[in-house]
CSV table of C-alpha atoms and ligand atoms in Angstrom, one decimal:
chain,number,residue,atom,x,y,z
A,286,MET,CA,0.0,0.0,0.0
A,287,LYS,CA,2.0,3.1,-1.2
A,288,SER,CA,0.9,6.3,0.5
A,289,ASP,CA,0.3,8.1,-2.8
A,290,ILE,CA,-2.1,5.4,-4.0
A,291,LYS,CA,-5.5,5.4,-2.3
A,292,PRO,CA,-6.3,2.0,-1.0
A,293,ASP,CA,-9.6,0.2,-1.7
A,294,VAL,CA,-11.4,-0.2,1.6
A,295,CYS,CA,-13.9,-2.8,2.8
A,296,VAL,CA,-16.0,-1.8,5.8
A,297,ILE,CA,-17.8,-4.8,7.4
A,298,GLY,CA,-20.9,-3.8,9.5
A,299,LEU,CA,-22.7,-0.6,8.4
A,300,GLY,CA,-24.2,0.5,11.7
A,301,TYR,CA,-23.6,3.5,13.9
A,302,ILE,CA,-19.9,3.2,13.6
A,303,GLY,CA,-19.3,1.4,10.3
A,304,LEU,CA,-21.5,3.6,8.1
A,305,PRO,CA,-20.1,6.9,9.3
A,306,THR,CA,-16.6,5.4,9.0
A,307,ALA,CA,-17.2,4.2,5.5
A,308,ALA,CA,-18.5,7.6,4.5
A,309,VAL,CA,-15.6,9.5,6.0
A,310,VAL,CA,-13.1,7.2,4.4
A,311,ALA,CA,-14.9,7.5,1.0
A,312,ARG,CA,-14.8,11.3,1.4
A,313,ALA,CA,-11.0,11.0,1.8
A,314,GLY,CA,-11.0,9.6,-1.8
A,315,CYS,CA,-10.8,5.9,-1.1
A,316,ARG,CA,-13.2,3.5,-2.9
A,317,VAL,CA,-15.2,1.9,-0.2
A,318,HIS,CA,-17.1,-1.3,-0.3
A,319,GLY,CA,-19.5,-1.6,2.6
A,320,VAL,CA,-20.8,-5.0,3.8
A,321,ASP,CA,-23.9,-5.6,5.9
A,322,VAL,CA,-25.9,-8.7,6.6
A,323,THR,CA,-29.2,-6.8,6.3
A,324,GLN,CA,-30.4,-6.4,2.7
A,325,GLY,CA,-32.6,-3.4,3.6
A,326,VAL,CA,-29.6,-1.5,5.0
A,327,VAL,CA,-27.6,-2.2,1.8
A,328,ASP,CA,-30.5,-1.0,-0.4
A,329,THR,CA,-31.0,2.1,1.6
A,330,ILE,CA,-27.3,3.1,1.4
A,331,ASN,CA,-27.1,2.3,-2.3
A,332,ARG,CA,-30.0,4.8,-2.8
A,333,GLY,CA,-27.8,7.4,-1.1
A,334,GLU,CA,-30.0,7.3,2.0
A,335,ILE,CA,-29.3,6.3,5.6
A,336,HIS,CA,-31.0,4.0,8.1
A,337,ILE,CA,-29.8,5.7,11.3
A,338,GLU,CA,-30.1,9.2,12.7
A,339,GLU,CA,-26.8,11.1,13.0
A,340,VAL,CA,-26.0,14.8,12.5
A,341,ASP,CA,-24.9,15.5,8.8
A,342,LEU,CA,-24.5,11.8,7.9
A,343,ASP,CA,-27.4,11.9,5.3
A,344,GLY,CA,-25.7,14.5,3.1
A,345,LEU,CA,-22.3,12.9,3.4
A,346,VAL,CA,-23.6,9.4,2.4
A,347,GLN,CA,-25.6,10.9,-0.4
A,348,GLY,CA,-22.5,12.7,-1.7
A,349,VAL,CA,-20.1,9.7,-1.6
A,350,VAL,CA,-22.7,7.3,-3.1
A,351,GLN,CA,-23.4,9.7,-5.9
A,352,ARG,CA,-19.7,10.1,-6.6
A,353,GLY,CA,-19.4,6.3,-6.8
A,354,LEU,CA,-17.0,6.2,-3.8
A,355,LEU,CA,-19.3,4.1,-1.6
A,356,ARG,CA,-21.2,1.0,-2.6
A,357,ALA,CA,-22.9,-1.4,-0.2
A,358,SER,CA,-23.5,-5.2,-0.6
A,359,THR,CA,-24.3,-8.2,1.5
A,360,GLU,CA,-21.2,-9.9,-0.1
A,361,MET,CA,-17.6,-9.5,0.8
A,362,ALA,CA,-15.2,-8.1,-1.8
A,363,PRO,CA,-11.4,-8.0,-2.1
A,364,ALA,CA,-9.8,-4.7,-0.8
A,365,ASP,CA,-6.5,-3.4,0.5
A,366,VAL,CA,-7.8,-2.5,4.0
A,367,PHE,CA,-10.6,-4.3,5.9
A,368,ILE,CA,-12.3,-2.5,8.7
A,369,ILE,CA,-14.5,-4.7,11.0
A,370,ALA,CA,-17.2,-2.7,12.8
A,371,VAL,CA,-19.7,-5.3,13.9
A,372,PRO,CA,-21.5,-5.6,17.2
A,373,THR,CA,-20.0,-7.3,20.2
A,374,PRO,CA,-22.9,-7.8,22.6
A,375,PHE,CA,-22.7,-10.0,25.8
A,376,GLY,CA,-24.6,-13.2,26.2
A,377,GLU,CA,-25.8,-15.0,29.3
A,378,ASN,CA,-24.1,-13.9,32.6
A,379,HIS,CA,-22.5,-11.0,30.7
A,380,VAL,CA,-20.1,-13.2,28.8
A,381,PRO,CA,-18.8,-11.3,25.8
A,382,ASP,CA,-20.0,-12.6,22.4
A,383,ILE,CA,-17.5,-12.1,19.7
A,384,SER,CA,-19.2,-14.4,17.2
A,385,HIS,CA,-19.9,-11.5,14.8
A,386,VAL,CA,-16.2,-10.5,14.8
A,387,LEU,CA,-15.2,-14.1,14.1
A,388,ALA,CA,-17.8,-14.4,11.3
A,389,ALA,CA,-16.4,-11.2,9.7
A,390,GLY,CA,-12.9,-12.7,10.1
A,391,GLU,CA,-14.1,-15.9,8.2
A,392,ALA,CA,-15.4,-13.8,5.4
A,393,VAL,CA,-12.3,-11.6,5.2
A,394,ALA,CA,-10.0,-14.6,5.2
A,395,LYS,CA,-11.6,-15.8,1.9
A,396,VAL,CA,-10.6,-12.7,0.0
A,397,LEU,CA,-7.3,-11.7,1.8
A,398,LYS,CA,-4.2,-11.2,-0.3
A,399,PRO,CA,-0.6,-10.4,0.6
A,400,GLY,CA,-0.2,-6.7,1.5
A,401,ASP,CA,-3.6,-6.4,3.0
A,402,CYS,CA,-4.4,-4.8,6.4
A,403,VAL,CA,-7.2,-6.0,8.6
A,404,ILE,CA,-8.3,-3.6,11.3
A,405,LEU,CA,-10.8,-4.5,14.1
A,406,GLU,CA,-12.7,-1.5,15.4
A,407,SER,CA,-15.5,-3.3,17.4
A,408,THR,CA,-15.2,-3.0,21.2
A,409,SER,CA,-13.7,-6.3,22.1
A,410,PRO,CA,-12.4,-8.3,25.1
A,411,VAL,CA,-8.6,-8.3,25.5
A,412,GLY,CA,-7.2,-11.0,23.2
A,413,THR,CA,-9.8,-10.8,20.5
A,414,THR,CA,-7.5,-9.4,17.8
A,415,GLU,CA,-5.1,-12.3,18.4
A,416,GLN,CA,-8.1,-14.7,18.1
A,417,LEU,CA,-8.9,-13.0,14.8
A,418,ARG,CA,-5.4,-13.5,13.7
A,419,ASP,CA,-5.4,-17.1,14.7
A,420,LEU,CA,-8.6,-17.7,12.7
A,421,ILE,CA,-7.2,-16.0,9.6
A,422,ALA,CA,-4.0,-18.1,10.0
A,423,ALA,CA,-6.0,-21.3,10.3
A,424,ARG,CA,-8.1,-20.5,7.2
A,425,ARG,CA,-5.3,-19.2,5.1
A,426,PRO,CA,-2.1,-21.3,5.8
A,427,ASP,CA,-0.8,-19.8,2.5
A,428,LEU,CA,-0.4,-16.4,4.2
A,429,LYS,CA,2.3,-15.6,6.8
A,430,CYS,CA,0.4,-14.0,9.7
A,431,PRO,CA,1.9,-11.5,12.2
A,432,GLY,CA,3.3,-12.8,15.4
A,433,LEU,CA,3.3,-16.4,14.1
A,434,THR,CA,6.3,-16.1,11.7
A,435,ALA,CA,9.9,-15.0,12.1
A,436,GLU,CA,9.7,-13.7,8.5
A,437,THR,CA,8.0,-10.6,7.3
A,438,PRO,CA,4.3,-11.3,7.5
A,439,ASP,CA,2.1,-11.2,4.4
A,440,VAL,CA,-0.8,-9.3,6.1
A,441,SER,CA,-1.1,-6.8,8.9
A,442,ILE,CA,-3.7,-7.1,11.7
A,443,ALA,CA,-4.5,-4.3,14.1
A,444,TYR,CA,-7.0,-3.1,16.7
A,445,CYS,CA,-8.2,0.4,16.5
A,446,PRO,CA,-11.3,1.3,18.6
A,447,GLU,CA,-13.6,4.1,17.8
A,448,ARG,CA,-14.4,6.5,20.6
A,449,VAL,CA,-17.0,8.7,18.9
A,450,LEU,CA,-20.0,10.1,20.7
A,451,PRO,CA,-23.4,9.5,19.1
A,452,GLY,CA,-24.7,12.9,17.9
A,453,LYS,CA,-21.2,14.1,17.2
A,454,ILE,CA,-19.9,11.1,15.3
A,455,LEU,CA,-18.6,12.8,12.1
A,456,GLU,CA,-16.8,15.5,14.0
A,457,GLU,CA,-15.3,13.0,16.5
A,458,LEU,CA,-14.4,10.4,13.8
A,459,THR,CA,-11.9,12.8,12.3
A,460,GLY,CA,-11.1,15.0,15.3
A,461,ASN,CA,-10.5,12.5,18.2
A,462,ASP,CA,-7.1,11.0,18.9
A,463,ARG,CA,-6.9,7.2,18.1
A,464,SER,CA,-5.1,4.4,19.8
A,465,ILE,CA,-3.8,1.9,17.2
A,466,GLY,CA,-2.7,-1.4,18.5
A,467,GLY,CA,-0.8,-3.7,16.2
A,468,ILE,CA,-0.3,-7.4,16.6
A,469,THR,CA,3.3,-6.3,15.9
A,470,PRO,CA,4.7,-2.8,15.6
A,471,ARG,CA,4.8,-3.2,11.9
A,472,CYS,CA,1.1,-3.9,11.8
A,473,ALA,CA,0.5,-0.8,13.9
A,474,ARG,CA,2.5,1.3,11.5
A,475,LYS,CA,0.5,-0.1,8.5
A,476,ALA,CA,-2.8,0.8,10.2
A,477,LEU,CA,-1.4,4.2,11.2
A,478,ALA,CA,-0.7,5.1,7.6
A,479,PHE,CA,-4.3,4.3,6.8
A,480,TYR,CA,-5.9,6.3,9.6
A,481,LYS,CA,-3.6,9.3,8.8
A,482,ARG,CA,-5.6,9.7,5.6
A,483,PHE,CA,-8.7,10.9,7.4
A,484,VAL,CA,-7.9,11.4,11.1
A,485,ARG,CA,-6.8,14.9,12.2
A,486,GLY,CA,-6.4,13.9,15.9
A,487,THR,CA,-3.2,12.3,17.1
A,488,CYS,CA,-2.8,8.6,16.3
A,489,VAL,CA,-0.8,6.8,19.0
A,490,THR,CA,0.5,3.3,18.2
A,491,THR,CA,0.6,0.5,20.8
A,492,ASP,CA,0.1,-3.3,20.9
A,493,ALA,CA,-3.3,-4.8,20.2
A,494,ARG,CA,-4.0,-6.0,23.8
A,495,SER,CA,-3.3,-2.5,25.3
A,496,ALA,CA,-5.6,-0.9,22.7
A,497,GLU,CA,-8.4,-3.4,23.4
A,498,MET,CA,-8.1,-2.7,27.2
A,499,THR,CA,-7.9,1.1,26.6
A,500,LYS,CA,-11.3,1.1,24.9
A,501,LEU,CA,-12.9,-0.9,27.8
A,502,VAL,CA,-11.2,1.3,30.4
A,503,GLU,CA,-12.6,4.5,28.8
A,504,ASN,CA,-16.2,3.3,29.0
A,505,ALA,CA,-15.8,1.7,32.5
A,506,PHE,CA,-14.3,5.0,33.7
A,507,ARG,CA,-17.4,6.8,32.6
A,508,ASP,CA,-19.7,4.2,34.0
A,509,VAL,CA,-18.1,4.4,37.4
A,510,ASN,CA,-18.3,8.2,37.4
A,511,ILE,CA,-22.0,8.2,36.3
A,512,ALA,CA,-22.7,5.6,39.1
A,513,PHE,CA,-21.2,8.0,41.6
A,514,ALA,CA,-23.6,10.7,40.4
A,515,ASN,CA,-26.6,8.3,40.4
A,516,GLU,CA,-25.8,7.1,43.9
A,517,LEU,CA,-25.6,10.7,45.1
A,518,SER,CA,-29.0,11.4,43.6
A,519,ILE,CA,-30.5,8.5,45.5
A,520,VAL,CA,-28.8,9.6,48.8
A,521,ALA,CA,-30.0,13.2,48.2
A,522,ASP,CA,-33.6,11.9,47.6
A,523,ARG,CA,-33.5,10.1,50.9
A,524,MET,CA,-32.1,13.1,52.7
A,525,GLY,CA,-34.5,15.5,51.1
A,526,LEU,CA,-31.7,17.4,49.4
A,527,ASP,CA,-31.6,18.8,45.9
A,528,VAL,CA,-28.9,16.8,44.1
A,529,TRP,CA,-28.5,19.3,41.3
A,530,GLU,CA,-27.7,22.1,43.8
A,531,VAL,CA,-25.2,19.9,45.7
A,532,ILE,CA,-23.4,18.9,42.4
A,533,ARG,CA,-23.4,22.4,41.2
A,534,LEU,CA,-21.7,23.6,44.3
A,535,ALA,CA,-19.3,20.7,44.6
A,536,ASN,CA,-18.2,21.2,41.0
A,537,ARG,CA,-16.9,24.7,41.9
A,538,HIS,CA,-14.0,22.9,43.5
A,539,PRO,CA,-11.1,23.0,41.0
A,540,ARG,CA,-10.5,19.3,41.1
A,541,VAL,CA,-14.1,18.0,41.4
A,542,ASN,CA,-16.2,17.2,38.3
A,543,ILE,CA,-19.2,15.2,39.2
A,544,LEU,CA,-21.2,13.9,36.2
A,545,THR,CA,-25.0,14.2,35.8
A,546,PRO,CA,-27.5,11.8,37.4
A,547,GLY,CA,-30.2,10.3,35.2
A,548,PRO,CA,-32.6,7.4,35.1
A,549,GLY,CA,-29.7,5.0,34.5
A,550,VAL,CA,-27.1,4.3,31.9
A,551,GLY,CA,-28.1,3.2,28.4
A,552,GLY,CA,-26.8,2.6,25.0
A,553,HIS,CA,-24.7,-0.2,23.6
A,554,CYS,CA,-21.3,0.8,25.0
A,555,ILE,CA,-21.1,2.1,28.6
A,556,ALA,CA,-23.7,-0.4,29.9
A,557,VAL,CA,-21.9,-3.3,28.2
A,558,ASP,CA,-18.2,-2.7,28.0
A,559,PRO,CA,-17.4,-2.7,31.7
A,560,TRP,CA,-18.6,-6.3,31.8
A,561,PHE,CA,-15.8,-7.3,29.4
A,562,ILE,CA,-13.3,-6.2,32.0
A,563,VAL,CA,-15.2,-8.0,34.8
A,564,HIS,CA,-15.3,-11.1,32.7
A,565,GLY,CA,-11.6,-10.9,32.1
A,566,ALA,CA,-10.8,-10.4,35.8
A,567,PRO,CA,-13.8,-11.3,37.9
A,568,GLU,CA,-11.9,-11.4,41.2
A,569,ASP,CA,-10.3,-8.0,40.8
A,570,THR,CA,-13.2,-5.8,39.7
A,571,PRO,CA,-15.5,-5.1,42.6
A,572,LEU,CA,-15.7,-1.4,41.8
A,573,ILE,CA,-16.6,-1.8,38.2
A,574,ARG,CA,-19.2,-4.5,38.9
A,575,THR,CA,-20.8,-2.4,41.7
A,576,ALA,CA,-21.0,0.7,39.4
A,577,ARG,CA,-22.9,-1.5,36.9
A,578,GLY,CA,-25.3,-2.5,39.7
A,579,VAL,CA,-25.8,1.1,40.8
A,580,ASN,CA,-26.5,2.3,37.3
A,581,ASP,CA,-28.9,-0.6,36.5
A,582,GLY,CA,-30.5,-0.2,39.9
A,583,LYS,CA,-31.3,3.5,39.3
A,584,ILE,CA,-34.1,2.5,37.0
A,585,GLY,CA,-36.0,0.9,39.9
A,586,HIS,CA,-35.5,4.0,42.0
A,587,VAL,CA,-36.9,6.2,39.3
A,588,VAL,CA,-39.9,3.9,38.9
A,589,ASP,CA,-40.6,4.0,42.6
A,590,ARG,CA,-40.4,7.8,42.7
A,591,ALA,CA,-42.6,8.2,39.6
A,592,GLU,CA,-45.1,5.8,41.2
A,593,ALA,CA,-45.3,8.0,44.3
A,594,LEU,CA,-45.9,11.1,42.2
A,595,ILE,CA,-48.6,9.3,40.2
A,596,ALA,CA,-50.3,8.1,43.3
A,597,ALA,CA,-50.3,11.6,44.7
A,598,HIS,CA,-52.2,12.8,41.6
A,599,PRO,CA,-55.0,10.3,41.1
A,600,GLY,CA,-56.9,10.6,37.8
A,601,GLU,CA,-54.3,12.7,36.2
A,602,ALA,CA,-52.8,11.6,32.9
A,603,VAL,CA,-49.0,11.1,33.0
A,604,ALA,CA,-46.5,12.1,30.3
A,605,CYS,CA,-43.2,10.2,30.1
A,606,LEU,CA,-40.9,12.5,28.3
A,607,GLY,CA,-38.4,10.5,26.2
A,608,LEU,CA,-37.5,7.0,25.3
A,609,ALA,CA,-34.0,7.4,23.8
A,610,PHE,CA,-31.0,6.4,25.8
A,611,LYS,CA,-29.7,9.9,25.7
A,612,ALA,CA,-30.5,13.4,24.4
A,613,ASN,CA,-31.2,14.2,20.7
A,614,ILE,CA,-30.7,10.8,19.2
A,615,ASP,CA,-33.0,8.1,17.8
A,616,ASP,CA,-31.3,5.3,19.6
A,617,PHE,CA,-33.5,3.3,22.0
A,618,ARG,CA,-31.1,0.5,22.7
A,619,GLU,CA,-30.6,-0.4,26.3
A,620,SER,CA,-32.5,2.7,27.2
A,621,PRO,CA,-33.3,3.3,30.9
A,622,ALA,CA,-36.0,5.9,29.9
A,623,ARG,CA,-37.7,3.2,27.8
A,624,ALA,CA,-37.5,0.7,30.6
A,625,VAL,CA,-39.1,3.2,33.1
A,626,ALA,CA,-41.8,4.3,30.6
A,627,ALA,CA,-42.7,0.6,29.8
A,628,ARG,CA,-43.0,-0.3,33.5
A,629,LEU,CA,-45.3,2.7,34.1
A,630,ALA,CA,-47.3,1.8,31.0
A,631,ARG,CA,-47.8,-1.8,32.2
A,632,ALA,CA,-48.9,-0.5,35.6
A,633,HIS,CA,-51.1,2.5,34.5
A,634,GLY,CA,-52.2,1.7,31.0
A,635,SER,CA,-53.9,4.5,29.1
A,636,ARG,CA,-53.0,7.0,31.8
A,637,ILE,CA,-49.5,7.0,30.4
A,638,ARG,CA,-48.7,9.2,27.4
A,639,VAL,CA,-45.2,8.9,25.9
A,640,VAL,CA,-43.5,11.8,24.1
A,641,GLU,CA,-40.6,10.9,21.9
A,642,PRO,CA,-39.8,13.2,19.0
A,643,TYR,CA,-37.5,10.6,17.5
A,644,ALA,CA,-40.1,7.7,17.4
A,645,SER,CA,-42.9,7.2,14.9
A,646,ALA,CA,-44.5,4.4,17.0
A,647,LEU,CA,-44.1,3.0,20.5
A,648,PRO,CA,-41.7,0.0,20.9
A,649,ARG,CA,-43.2,-3.5,21.0
A,650,GLU,CA,-43.2,-3.8,24.8
A,651,PHE,CA,-45.9,-1.1,25.0
A,652,GLU,CA,-48.3,-3.1,22.8
A,653,GLY,CA,-51.5,-3.9,24.7
A,654,THR,CA,-50.7,-1.6,27.6
A,655,GLY,CA,-53.1,1.2,26.4
A,656,ALA,CA,-50.2,3.8,26.5
A,657,THR,CA,-50.1,6.2,23.6
A,658,LEU,CA,-47.4,8.2,21.7
A,659,VAL,CA,-48.3,11.9,21.7
A,660,ASP,CA,-46.4,15.1,20.9
A,661,ILE,CA,-45.1,17.5,23.6
A,662,ASP,CA,-47.9,20.0,23.0
A,663,THR,CA,-50.6,17.3,23.6
A,664,ALA,CA,-48.7,16.1,26.7
A,665,LEU,CA,-48.6,19.6,28.2
A,666,GLU,CA,-52.3,20.1,27.5
A,667,THR,CA,-53.6,16.8,28.6
A,668,CYS,CA,-51.2,15.5,31.3
A,669,GLY,CA,-51.1,16.8,34.9
A,670,VAL,CA,-47.9,14.8,35.7
A,671,LEU,CA,-44.7,15.1,33.7
A,672,ILE,CA,-41.8,12.7,34.1
A,673,VAL,CA,-38.7,13.8,32.3
A,674,LEU,CA,-36.6,10.8,31.3
A,675,VAL,CA,-34.5,12.2,28.5
A,676,ASP,CA,-32.9,15.6,28.1
A,677,HIS,CA,-33.9,16.2,24.5
A,678,ASP,CA,-33.6,19.8,23.4
A,679,ALA,CA,-37.3,19.8,22.5
A,680,PHE,CA,-38.1,19.2,26.2
A,681,LYS,CA,-35.5,21.7,27.5
A,682,ALA,CA,-37.2,24.4,25.3
A,683,VAL,CA,-40.5,24.1,27.2
A,684,PRO,CA,-40.7,27.5,29.1
A,685,VAL,CA,-41.5,27.4,32.8
A,686,ALA,CA,-44.9,29.1,32.2
A,687,GLU,CA,-46.1,26.1,30.3
A,688,ARG,CA,-45.2,23.6,33.0
A,689,ALA,CA,-45.4,25.6,36.2
A,690,ALA,CA,-48.8,24.1,37.0
A,691,HIS,CA,-47.8,20.5,36.4
A,692,ALA,CA,-46.5,18.0,38.9
A,693,VAL,CA,-43.0,17.2,37.6
A,694,TYR,CA,-40.4,14.6,38.3
A,695,ASP,CA,-37.3,15.7,36.4
A,696,THR,CA,-34.7,12.8,36.4
A,697,ARG,CA,-32.3,14.7,34.2
A,698,GLY,CA,-32.3,18.1,35.9
A,699,ILE,CA,-33.3,20.0,32.8
A,700,TRP,CA,-35.9,22.2,34.4
A,701,LEU,CA,-34.1,23.5,37.5
A,702,ASP,CA,-36.4,26.6,37.3
A,703,GLN,CA,-39.5,24.4,38.0
A,704,PRO,CA,-41.4,26.0,40.9
A,705,LYS,CA,-40.7,24.1,44.1
A,706,ALA,CA,-44.4,24.4,45.0
A,707,GLY,CA,-46.3,21.7,46.8
A,708,THR,CA,-45.1,19.6,49.5
A,709,VAL,CA,-42.0,17.6,50.3
A,710,THR,CA,-43.1,14.2,51.3
A,711,GLY,CA,-41.5,11.3,52.9
A,712,ARG,CA,-37.8,10.7,53.8
A,713,ASP,CA,-36.8,10.5,50.2
A,714,GLY,CA,-37.8,14.2,49.7
A,715,LEU,CA,-40.1,13.7,46.7
A,716,ARG,CA,-41.3,17.1,45.7
A,717,LEU,CA,-44.8,17.3,44.5
A,718,ALA,CA,-45.4,20.4,42.5
A,719,SER,CA,-49.0,21.4,43.1
B,1073,SAJ,N1,-25.2,9.6,31.2
B,1073,SAJ,C1,-25.6,10.0,32.4
B,1073,SAJ,N2,-24.9,11.0,33.0
B,1073,SAJ,C2,-23.8,11.6,32.5
B,1073,SAJ,C3,-23.4,11.1,31.2
B,1073,SAJ,C4,-24.1,10.1,30.6
B,1073,SAJ,O1,-26.6,9.5,33.0
B,1073,SAJ,O2,-23.3,12.5,33.1
B,1073,SAJ,C5,-25.9,8.5,30.5
B,1073,SAJ,C6,-26.5,8.9,29.2
B,1073,SAJ,O3,-27.8,9.5,29.4
B,1073,SAJ,C7,-26.6,7.5,28.5
B,1073,SAJ,C8,-25.4,6.8,29.0
B,1073,SAJ,O4,-25.0,7.5,30.2
B,1073,SAJ,O5,-27.7,6.8,28.9
B,1073,SAJ,C9,-24.2,6.8,28.0
B,1073,SAJ,O6,-24.1,8.1,27.4
B,1073,SAJ,P1,-22.7,8.8,27.1
B,1073,SAJ,O7,-23.0,10.1,26.4
B,1073,SAJ,O8,-21.9,8.9,28.3
B,1073,SAJ,O9,-22.0,7.8,26.1
B,1073,SAJ,P2,-22.3,7.0,24.8
B,1073,SAJ,O10,-22.8,5.6,25.2
B,1073,SAJ,O11,-23.2,7.7,23.9
B,1073,SAJ,O12,-20.8,6.9,24.1
B,1073,SAJ,C10,-19.8,6.4,24.9
B,1073,SAJ,C11,-18.6,7.4,24.9
B,1073,SAJ,N3,-17.6,7.0,25.8
B,1073,SAJ,C12,-17.1,7.8,26.7
B,1073,SAJ,O13,-17.5,9.0,26.9
B,1073,SAJ,C13,-16.0,7.3,27.6
B,1073,SAJ,C14,-18.0,7.4,23.5
B,1073,SAJ,O14,-16.9,8.3,23.4
B,1073,SAJ,C15,-17.7,6.0,23.0
B,1073,SAJ,O15,-17.2,6.1,21.6
B,1073,SAJ,C16,-19.0,5.2,23.0
B,1073,SAJ,O16,-19.4,5.1,24.3
B,1073,SAJ,C17,-18.7,3.8,22.4
B,1073,SAJ,O17,-19.0,3.6,21.2
B,1073,SAJ,O18,-18.0,3.0,23.1
C-alpha cells in the first residue's frame, strides 16, 4: 500500500460506527465497499440514504454514493484495507459474544491477499485481535500472519477502537485521537498510515491488547463516574436534598467534576463494555461491577419515585418525556428511559402518554398496555404529571410558564427553574409540584 495510492477499503458492518466510518473514508477519496448482513440496510445506502439518525450523515452518504465512492453489498469483496465494525454484545451472565467478529474474520479470510491490512474496530475483550489473527492463520495457511512467523508477515492485523459520541460522530471520527494497536509494531504502522488519511487527531501506536483494554477502560471509567452521580442522587432523595444544587456547588471545587445523574445508563457501550473487563478479571473488579449494579438499579429507584408522584395525583394523565438512551438521538437500545416508561405503562395503561420526537411508534413492549405516543404540546395540554426521562432539546425548550402548574419529576435536571411548590413528602424528599 503506497501512501500516494488510495487503498480500496472494505467496511464490514454498516451500523452506527461502520457507516459513518465508510462515508468519511470515502470522502477522503478511497473507494469503499460496505458490507452488511441486512439487505434493507444495503439497499438504503445504495440509494444514497441512511437508516440511522446522525448529524450531517445523510448529506455525506448521499454525496459519496453519488460520486461512486461508496457502494454497499451483502457480499464481501477484495480490498486493501478491511475494517471490521460489527456488534460485540454480551450473552448470558454478561459473557462477551465475539461471534460477529469471528464471522467477519471468516469472510475476510476468503478474499485476503498479501499486503492487505485487517483492522478490528469493534469493542472487544482483551485478546480478540489475536483470536482474529489465529482464525485467519487457520483458514489461510498460505499467508504468513503477524506474530506467528519469524519472516515478514504477508498481512497486517491491528485493533483500533472508535471513541465517537453518538450525535457528534462525524466530528469526532476525524477530530479525536486514536489508539492503534498492532499485533506487531509493523502492523500498527500499517494501520497508522491508513488512519492518517482521514484522522486529524493524534494517532498513537501501541500493541493490540493494550488498545483493546484502553477502549474498555474508557467506558468503564465513565460508567463508574456516572454511578457516583446516580448514587448521590439516591442519597439526596433520601435526605431531602436537591442533588443538582449539591453537584453544582461541589463542581466549583477546582478538582471535582461530578457527572450528571439520570434514570440509569443506556446505549450499547457504557452499559456493556465494563462487563468485558469484569469477565476478564472477575476477582479483581468489585468497583466496576458495583458501578454497573448502581446504574442498573437506578431504573427501579426512578420507577418508585414516579409511582409515588402518580399516586399523589389520582386521575391525572402522566406524560413520560423521552425513550431514547440519551438526548437528541433516535437510539432506543438499552435505554433506561424506555424501561421506566414501559414499566409505568404496564402499571397504569392508558393514563400513560409517551413523548418521543425521534419515534414514529411505541416500541413493541408497549403493545396492549393502552399507553399512547403523543407530541409534547398534547402532553402539556392533557397531562397533569410530567416525568422527564431524556434531556432532549425539545423538552428543555418548554418554558416554565407552560409547565409551572404540572407535577414534575425531572430525572435529568433540565428544568431547574421548575417552581418548588407543593409539599415535600417522605424521607426521600419527593417534591410534589401542586
Ligand atoms: N449519562 C448520564 N450522566 C452523564 C453522562 C451520561 O446518565 O453525566 C448516561 C446517558 O444518558 C446515557 C449513557 O450514560 O444513557 C451513556 O451516554 P454517554 O453520552 O456517556 O456515552 P455513549 O454511550 O453515547 O458513548 C460512549 C462514549 N464513551 C465515553 O465517553 C468514555 C463514546 O466516546 C464512545 O465512543 C462510545 O461510548 C462507544 O462507542 O463506546
